[in-house]
Short mmCIF file of C-alpha atoms and ligand atoms in Angstrom, two decimals:
data_model
loop_
_atom_site.label_atom_id
_atom_site.label_comp_id
_atom_site.label_asym_id
_atom_site.label_seq_id
_atom_site.Cartn_x
_atom_site.Cartn_y
_atom_site.Cartn_z
CA UNK T 213 -22.74 18.02 8.00
CA UNK T 214 -23.47 14.84 9.97
CA UNK T 215 -25.76 15.35 13.04
CA UNK T 216 -24.05 14.69 16.32
CA UNK T 217 -25.17 11.29 17.85
CA UNK T 218 -26.47 11.24 21.33
CA UNK T 219 -28.42 9.03 23.71
CA UNK T 220 -32.12 9.30 23.22
CA UNK T 221 -32.84 9.96 26.90
CA UNK T 222 -30.68 10.77 29.94
CA UNK T 223 -31.67 10.37 33.45
CA UNK T 224 -31.97 13.84 35.03
CA UNK T 225 -31.53 12.47 38.42
CA UNK T 226 -28.19 10.87 37.68
CA UNK T 227 -25.17 12.40 39.54
CA UNK T 228 -23.67 13.98 36.39
CA UNK T 229 -26.91 15.88 35.77
CA UNK T 230 -27.06 17.24 39.24
CA UNK T 231 -24.15 19.58 38.69
CA UNK T 232 -25.16 23.27 38.97
CA UNK T 233 -24.85 25.48 35.84
CA UNK T 234 -23.28 28.87 35.82
CA UNK T 235 -25.93 31.64 35.60
CA UNK T 236 -26.36 32.72 32.02
CA UNK T 237 -24.81 36.15 31.47
CA UNK T 238 -26.91 37.81 28.72
CA UNK T 239 -24.36 40.57 28.40
CA UNK T 240 -21.84 38.23 26.97
CA UNK T 241 -23.92 35.78 25.10
CA UNK T 242 -26.08 38.29 23.14
CA UNK T 243 -25.09 41.13 20.84
CA UNK T 244 -27.98 43.23 22.19
CA UNK T 245 -28.89 42.16 25.71
CA UNK T 246 -31.79 44.64 25.95
CA UNK T 247 -33.99 42.78 23.53
CA UNK T 248 -36.89 40.74 24.96
CA UNK T 249 -35.92 37.21 25.63
CA UNK T 250 -37.57 33.99 24.62
CA UNK T 251 -36.51 30.85 26.53
CA UNK T 252 -37.13 27.28 25.10
CA UNK T 253 -36.80 24.63 27.66
CA UNK T 254 -35.74 21.15 26.39
CA UNK T 255 -34.68 22.47 23.00
CA UNK T 256 -32.80 19.37 21.78
CA UNK T 257 -31.02 20.32 18.59
CA UNK T 258 -32.32 23.81 18.64
CA UNK T 259 -33.70 24.14 15.17
CA UNK T 260 -36.83 25.82 16.34
CA UNK T 261 -34.78 28.68 17.92
CA UNK T 262 -32.46 28.76 15.05
CA UNK T 263 -35.25 29.49 12.61
CA UNK T 264 -37.09 31.85 15.00
CA UNK T 265 -33.83 33.91 15.52
CA UNK T 266 -33.70 34.48 11.75
CA UNK T 267 -37.56 34.90 11.25
CA UNK T 268 -38.07 37.33 14.28
CA UNK T 269 -34.73 38.92 15.16
CA UNK T 270 -36.39 41.62 17.34
CA UNK T 271 -36.03 39.06 20.28
CA UNK T 272 -33.23 37.10 21.95
CA UNK T 273 -33.35 33.41 22.14
CA UNK T 274 -32.08 31.03 24.82
CA UNK T 275 -32.28 27.32 24.50
CA UNK T 276 -31.82 25.05 27.50
CA UNK T 277 -31.02 21.43 26.97
CA UNK T 278 -29.77 18.49 29.22
CA UNK T 279 -27.84 16.61 26.38
CA UNK T 280 -24.60 18.64 26.17
CA UNK T 281 -23.39 17.54 22.65
CA UNK T 282 -26.58 18.99 21.22
CA UNK T 283 -25.91 22.26 22.98
CA UNK T 284 -22.46 22.37 21.46
CA UNK T 285 -23.58 21.50 17.96
CA UNK T 286 -26.48 24.13 18.26
CA UNK T 287 -24.13 26.97 19.40
CA UNK T 288 -21.68 25.97 16.51
CA UNK T 289 -24.67 26.33 13.98
CA UNK T 290 -25.73 29.60 15.58
CA UNK T 291 -22.14 31.00 15.22
CA UNK T 292 -21.94 29.87 11.64
CA UNK T 293 -25.14 31.56 10.80
CA UNK T 294 -23.87 34.82 12.44
CA UNK T 295 -26.80 35.07 14.80
CA UNK T 296 -26.09 37.34 17.81
CA UNK T 297 -29.52 36.90 19.20
CA UNK T 298 -29.24 33.12 19.83
CA UNK T 299 -27.65 31.13 22.50
CA UNK T 300 -27.93 27.57 23.88
CA UNK T 301 -26.90 26.34 27.30
CA UNK T 302 -26.36 22.96 29.00
CA UNK T 303 -28.56 22.70 32.01
CA UNK T 304 -30.78 20.32 33.80
CA UNK T 305 -33.77 22.54 33.87
CA UNK T 306 -35.73 20.30 36.20
CA UNK T 307 -33.27 20.98 38.92
CA UNK T 308 -31.31 24.15 38.06
CA UNK T 309 -33.53 26.62 36.00
CA UNK T 310 -33.64 29.13 38.90
CA UNK T 311 -29.86 29.10 39.10
CA UNK T 312 -29.43 29.47 35.40
CA UNK T 313 -31.74 32.41 35.21
CA UNK T 314 -30.81 34.33 38.43
CA UNK T 315 -28.62 36.90 36.60
CA UNK T 316 -31.29 38.03 34.08
CA UNK T 317 -32.60 41.41 34.92
CA UNK T 318 -36.34 41.81 35.73
CA UNK T 319 -38.58 42.44 32.70
CA UNK T 320 -36.16 40.88 30.17
CA UNK T 321 -37.73 37.33 29.95
CA UNK T 322 -40.95 37.74 28.14
CA UNK T 323 -41.76 34.29 26.69
CA UNK T 324 -41.21 30.72 27.51
CA UNK T 325 -41.71 27.69 25.35
CA UNK T 326 -41.98 23.94 26.63
CA UNK T 327 -42.52 21.77 23.63
CA UNK T 328 -42.99 17.91 23.61
CA UNK T 329 -40.91 17.33 26.74
CA UNK T 330 -40.04 13.67 27.32
CA UNK T 331 -43.08 12.04 28.92
CA UNK T 332 -41.20 9.40 31.08
CA UNK T 333 -44.31 7.20 30.76
CA UNK T 334 -43.81 4.81 33.71
CA UNK T 335 -45.04 5.79 37.12
CA UNK T 336 -41.70 4.92 38.62
CA UNK T 337 -39.99 7.54 36.30
CA UNK T 338 -42.46 10.25 37.04
CA UNK T 339 -39.93 12.11 39.06
CA UNK T 340 -37.78 12.51 35.97
CA UNK T 341 -40.44 14.60 34.14
CA UNK T 342 -39.18 18.07 33.45
CA UNK T 343 -42.09 20.22 34.26
CA UNK T 344 -42.79 20.22 38.10
CA UNK T 345 -44.10 22.77 40.63
CA UNK T 346 -40.51 23.96 41.18
CA UNK T 347 -40.14 24.82 37.51
CA UNK T 348 -43.45 26.60 37.39
CA UNK T 349 -42.39 28.72 40.42
CA UNK T 350 -39.10 29.69 38.77
CA UNK T 351 -40.83 30.63 35.55
CA UNK T 352 -43.35 32.75 37.49
CA UNK T 353 -40.42 34.46 39.40
CA UNK T 354 -38.51 35.42 36.28
CA UNK T 355 -41.16 36.01 33.69
CA UNK T 356 -42.22 39.64 33.07
CA UNK T 357 -45.85 40.49 33.87
CA UNK T 358 -47.77 40.15 30.61
CA UNK T 359 -45.36 37.53 29.37
CA UNK T 360 -46.44 34.04 28.48
CA UNK T 361 -45.65 30.29 28.51
CA UNK T 362 -46.50 28.21 25.48
CA UNK T 363 -46.79 24.50 26.40
CA UNK T 364 -47.51 21.70 23.99
CA UNK T 365 -47.17 18.05 23.67
CA UNK T 366 -48.84 15.03 21.91
CA UNK T 367 -49.11 12.99 25.04
CA UNK T 368 -52.54 13.69 26.60
CA UNK T 369 -51.78 12.64 30.24
CA UNK T 370 -48.57 14.50 30.27
CA UNK T 371 -50.31 17.57 28.77
CA UNK T 372 -52.89 17.57 31.67
CA UNK T 373 -50.16 17.11 34.20
CA UNK T 374 -48.28 20.10 33.05
CA UNK T 375 -51.34 22.22 32.59
CA UNK T 376 -52.41 21.44 36.16
CA UNK T 377 -48.95 22.63 37.47
CA UNK T 378 -49.51 25.91 35.88
CA UNK T 379 -53.31 26.12 36.93
CA UNK T 380 -52.25 25.53 40.48
CA UNK T 381 -50.07 28.71 40.43
CA UNK T 382 -52.30 31.78 40.72
CA UNK T 383 -49.62 34.01 38.97
CA UNK T 384 -50.82 32.47 35.81
CA UNK T 385 -54.02 32.67 33.77
CA UNK T 386 -54.79 29.95 31.33
CA UNK T 387 -55.70 30.71 27.67
CA UNK T 388 -56.79 27.83 25.51
CA UNK T 389 -55.36 27.96 21.94
CA UNK T 390 -56.18 25.95 18.84
CA UNK T 391 -53.19 26.73 16.85
CA UNK T 392 -49.45 27.17 17.33
CA UNK T 393 -49.02 30.89 16.59
CA UNK T 394 -45.24 30.74 16.00
CA UNK T 395 -44.11 30.86 12.40
CA UNK T 396 -41.81 27.96 13.10
CA UNK T 397 -42.63 24.32 14.27
CA UNK T 398 -40.29 22.12 16.27
CA UNK T 399 -38.91 18.92 14.95
CA UNK T 400 -41.07 16.99 17.09
CA UNK T 401 -44.25 18.92 16.22
CA UNK T 402 -43.66 18.30 12.53
CA UNK T 403 -43.12 14.58 13.17
CA UNK T 404 -46.37 14.37 15.21
CA UNK T 405 -48.29 16.34 12.55
CA UNK T 406 -46.92 14.08 9.64
CA UNK T 407 -48.58 11.21 11.62
CA UNK T 408 -51.84 13.05 11.94
CA UNK T 409 -51.78 12.97 15.72
CA UNK T 410 -53.48 15.48 17.96
CA UNK T 411 -51.43 18.06 19.81
CA UNK T 412 -52.56 19.47 23.19
CA UNK T 413 -51.60 23.18 23.78
CA UNK T 414 -52.08 25.86 26.23
CA UNK T 415 -50.87 29.49 26.78
CA UNK T 416 -50.41 30.67 30.27
CA UNK T 417 -50.28 34.38 30.81
CA UNK T 418 -48.10 35.77 33.67
CA UNK T 419 -50.51 38.15 35.49
C1 LIG O 117 -38.85 14.89 22.97
S1 LIG O 117 -37.59 16.16 22.93
C2 LIG O 117 -38.47 17.51 22.19
C3 LIG O 117 -37.45 18.54 21.65
C4 LIG O 117 -38.03 19.81 21.08
N1 LIG O 117 -38.60 20.73 22.10
C5 LIG O 117 -39.01 19.44 20.09
O1 LIG O 117 -40.28 19.83 20.27
O2 LIG O 117 -38.71 19.01 18.92
C6 LIG O 117 -37.47 16.73 24.57
C7 LIG O 117 -36.07 17.31 24.93
O3 LIG O 117 -36.03 17.79 26.25
C8 LIG O 117 -34.81 17.47 26.78
N2 LIG O 117 -34.86 17.42 28.25
C9 LIG O 117 -35.51 16.38 28.93
N3 LIG O 117 -35.30 16.61 30.30
C10 LIG O 117 -34.65 17.73 30.39
C11 LIG O 117 -34.19 18.58 31.48
N4 LIG O 117 -34.46 18.11 32.77
N5 LIG O 117 -33.51 19.67 31.43
C12 LIG O 117 -33.30 20.10 29.97
N6 LIG O 117 -33.73 19.41 28.97
C13 LIG O 117 -34.39 18.33 29.18
C14 LIG O 117 -34.32 16.17 26.15
O4 LIG O 117 -33.03 15.96 26.13
C15 LIG O 117 -34.95 16.41 24.67
O5 LIG O 117 -34.01 17.09 23.94
#
């Protein structure tokens, strides 16, 4: 099947992307809502979660993405694969992650992944970067104690900026890691690896 075509980037501060999402209802989107939840923020086409949902079905998986056509395509593929533990949702996570997660019962969210977010290189576009102190606060609020956040990117300055946001929040403890411990790599990670470029990664534990 042809892949749906989308703009490479969208401006998360444009009026269309300021619309609030409905809080996700895990009772209606997952077959077994009591499973621990992994949230992937900026999931693009969602292939990482699609493969994770098959490889490790003991969890539920929620993908968040700002490009709506990708969300529709990913949900269609999840349904075709008959996966009751996988769902994708359209949301500007930079502004609305807290609203999206507000209905999730305490203790359910146990892992978060943020992988190769758009760097928005120019200084004048820095406000468009997805990971900001508000997002870190939202994750700290919803993530179960003992849960963790896996952050990786190939852009060194962006990695340091994201790591600093998590370091600045005392509810997280940093853990350096050499390898990606997930059995699946994202599309972007594979592309970066094929070029032999370094990847900067950290795990932040919710204490
Ligand atoms: C470079 S891609 C990486 C995709 C995937 N995580 C991977 O590693 O292959 C970054 C993704 O984050 C999405 N994104 C950027 N800003 C976002 C935001 N504010 N909220 C949700 N998704 C966002 C982009 O649309 C894009 O799909």
